[in-house]
Amino acid sequence: MANTAQAKKRVRQAEQARQRNMALRTRVRTEYKKVLKAVATGNAEQAKTAYQSAQPVIDSMVNKGILAKNTAARRKSTLVARIKSMSAAA
């Protein structure tokens, strides 16, 4: 248990950061799932639109330190590949 004022403040700050990071991580997952859902329905236009809204969210999470740069690149690449494969199959 934190005894000093400094330690108590760090506990408060860590909890605030944890809450903020959880919310941002959830936002990324939601945007990612929107694209996957659009791909699953087979609607290419909806999938492209969902990807265009997800891409800046994923990129901003890299700047905030929520996602690693390569993780963001991998996720975007996966989404683009799924959209392209859906367009090619149609």
XYZ file of C-alpha atoms in Angstrom:
90
model
C 0.000 0.000 0.000
C 1.245 3.475 -0.858
C 2.258 5.430 2.220
C 3.846 8.591 0.900
C 2.001 11.369 -0.897
C 4.147 10.772 -3.979
C 3.306 7.067 -4.067
C -0.412 7.799 -3.630
C -0.295 10.242 -6.515
C 1.473 7.698 -8.730
C -1.259 5.160 -7.936
C -3.912 7.687 -8.984
C -2.033 8.560 -12.165
C -1.468 4.923 -13.070
C -5.176 4.185 -12.684
C -6.123 7.136 -14.895
C -3.675 5.987 -17.558
C -4.988 2.427 -17.342
C -8.575 3.588 -17.833
C -7.604 5.799 -20.781
C -5.560 3.025 -22.416
C -8.403 0.526 -22.008
C -10.823 2.918 -23.717
C -8.424 3.543 -26.598
C -7.688 -0.164 -27.017
C -11.413 -0.869 -27.105
C -11.879 1.791 -29.779
C -9.249 0.136 -31.984
C -10.855 -3.281 -31.560
C -14.284 -1.873 -32.425
C -13.034 -0.249 -35.628
C -11.180 -3.445 -36.576
C -14.295 -5.548 -36.025
C -16.420 -3.167 -38.114
C -14.176 -3.830 -41.096
C -14.214 -7.586 -40.514
C -17.998 -7.561 -40.228
C -18.327 -5.636 -43.483
C -16.011 -8.135 -45.192
C -18.054 -11.029 -43.806
C -21.258 -9.592 -45.235
C -19.591 -9.308 -48.639
C -20.244 -5.596 -49.083
C -17.083 -4.197 -50.681
C -18.088 -0.543 -50.486
C -19.022 -0.806 -46.829
C -15.754 -2.625 -46.104
C -13.701 0.074 -47.831
C -15.550 2.816 -45.968
C -15.052 1.018 -42.650
C -11.345 0.595 -43.416
C -10.980 4.286 -44.248
C -12.426 5.166 -40.845
C -10.346 2.506 -39.042
C -6.990 3.411 -40.569
C -6.531 6.808 -38.867
C -7.671 5.359 -35.538
C -5.067 2.599 -35.764
C -2.376 5.102 -36.759
C -3.224 7.452 -33.899
C -2.903 4.607 -31.407
C 0.705 4.140 -32.548
C 1.392 7.797 -31.767
C -0.213 7.403 -28.340
C 1.817 4.282 -27.578
C -1.190 1.961 -27.388
C -0.070 -0.161 -30.340
C 3.412 -0.941 -31.587
C 4.227 0.320 -35.074
C 4.588 -3.167 -36.570
C 1.379 -4.362 -34.917
C -0.549 -1.499 -36.496
C 1.040 -2.167 -39.879
C 0.212 -5.866 -39.633
C -3.426 -5.198 -38.731
C -3.883 -2.691 -41.548
C -2.216 -5.068 -43.994
C -4.506 -7.907 -42.914
C -7.597 -5.760 -43.378
C -6.508 -4.603 -46.830
C -5.737 -8.186 -47.866
C -9.194 -9.333 -46.785
C -10.878 -6.488 -48.649
C -8.848 -7.219 -51.797
C -9.554 -10.960 -51.627
C -13.247 -10.227 -51.252
C -13.172 -7.919 -54.291
C -11.239 -10.492 -56.331
C -13.677 -13.276 -55.451
C -16.675 -11.196 -56.500
